[in-house]
C-alpha angles and dihedrals in degrees: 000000000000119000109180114046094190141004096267085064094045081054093053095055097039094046136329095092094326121117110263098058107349093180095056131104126193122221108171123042080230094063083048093052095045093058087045095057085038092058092052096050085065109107089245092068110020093063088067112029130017104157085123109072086089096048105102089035083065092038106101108239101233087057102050079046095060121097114261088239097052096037097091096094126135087244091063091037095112082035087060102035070062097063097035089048084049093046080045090071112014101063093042087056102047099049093063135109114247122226124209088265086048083050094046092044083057098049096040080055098051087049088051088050094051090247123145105248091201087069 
């Protein structure tokens, strides 16, 4: 089931009022697209899905360029359904509420990463 429909509404998740950085704007769709891929770097996220860590190298330049507000043309239209497919499963993902198997996944991730789970 698809939840955002474009990347305004992507923008208003991820700031403008919404719960991850609700004093942020983005200008760029660049800047849109880096606190996506930042959210799902968090742990919470990142244990269970990380298809997105090649998503702004496939992104063309002159879209992640454009302004947010000017982005919506029929040229970006599959760069954007990536960014919407990525949103459609990063900010789910990372609003909900994790269990003792979700905490252990994440440790047993972090192991496999060579990470220090005491930090």
């Amino acid at each position: 089931m698809k939840k955002f429909e474009s990347l305004e509404d992507i923008a208003q998740a991820l700031g403008d009022g919404g719960p991850f950085n609700p004093d942020t704007e983005y200008e760029t769709v660049e800047d849109l697209v880096d606190a996506l891929i930042d959210l799902g770097n968090t742990d919470k996220v990142f244990a269970r899905h990380d298809d997105h860590l090649g998503l702004k190298s496939d992104l063309p330049a002159d879209f992640l360029s454009a302004p947010l507000s000017e982005a919506d043309k029929p040229k970006f239209e599959s760069a954007i359904e990536a960014v919407i497919e990525q949103a459609d499963i990063i900010i789910p993902l990372s609003e909900r509420q994790l269990s003792e198997d979700d905490l252990e996944e994440i440790r047993d991730d972090k192991l496999y990463r060579g990470e220090d789970v005491d930090d």
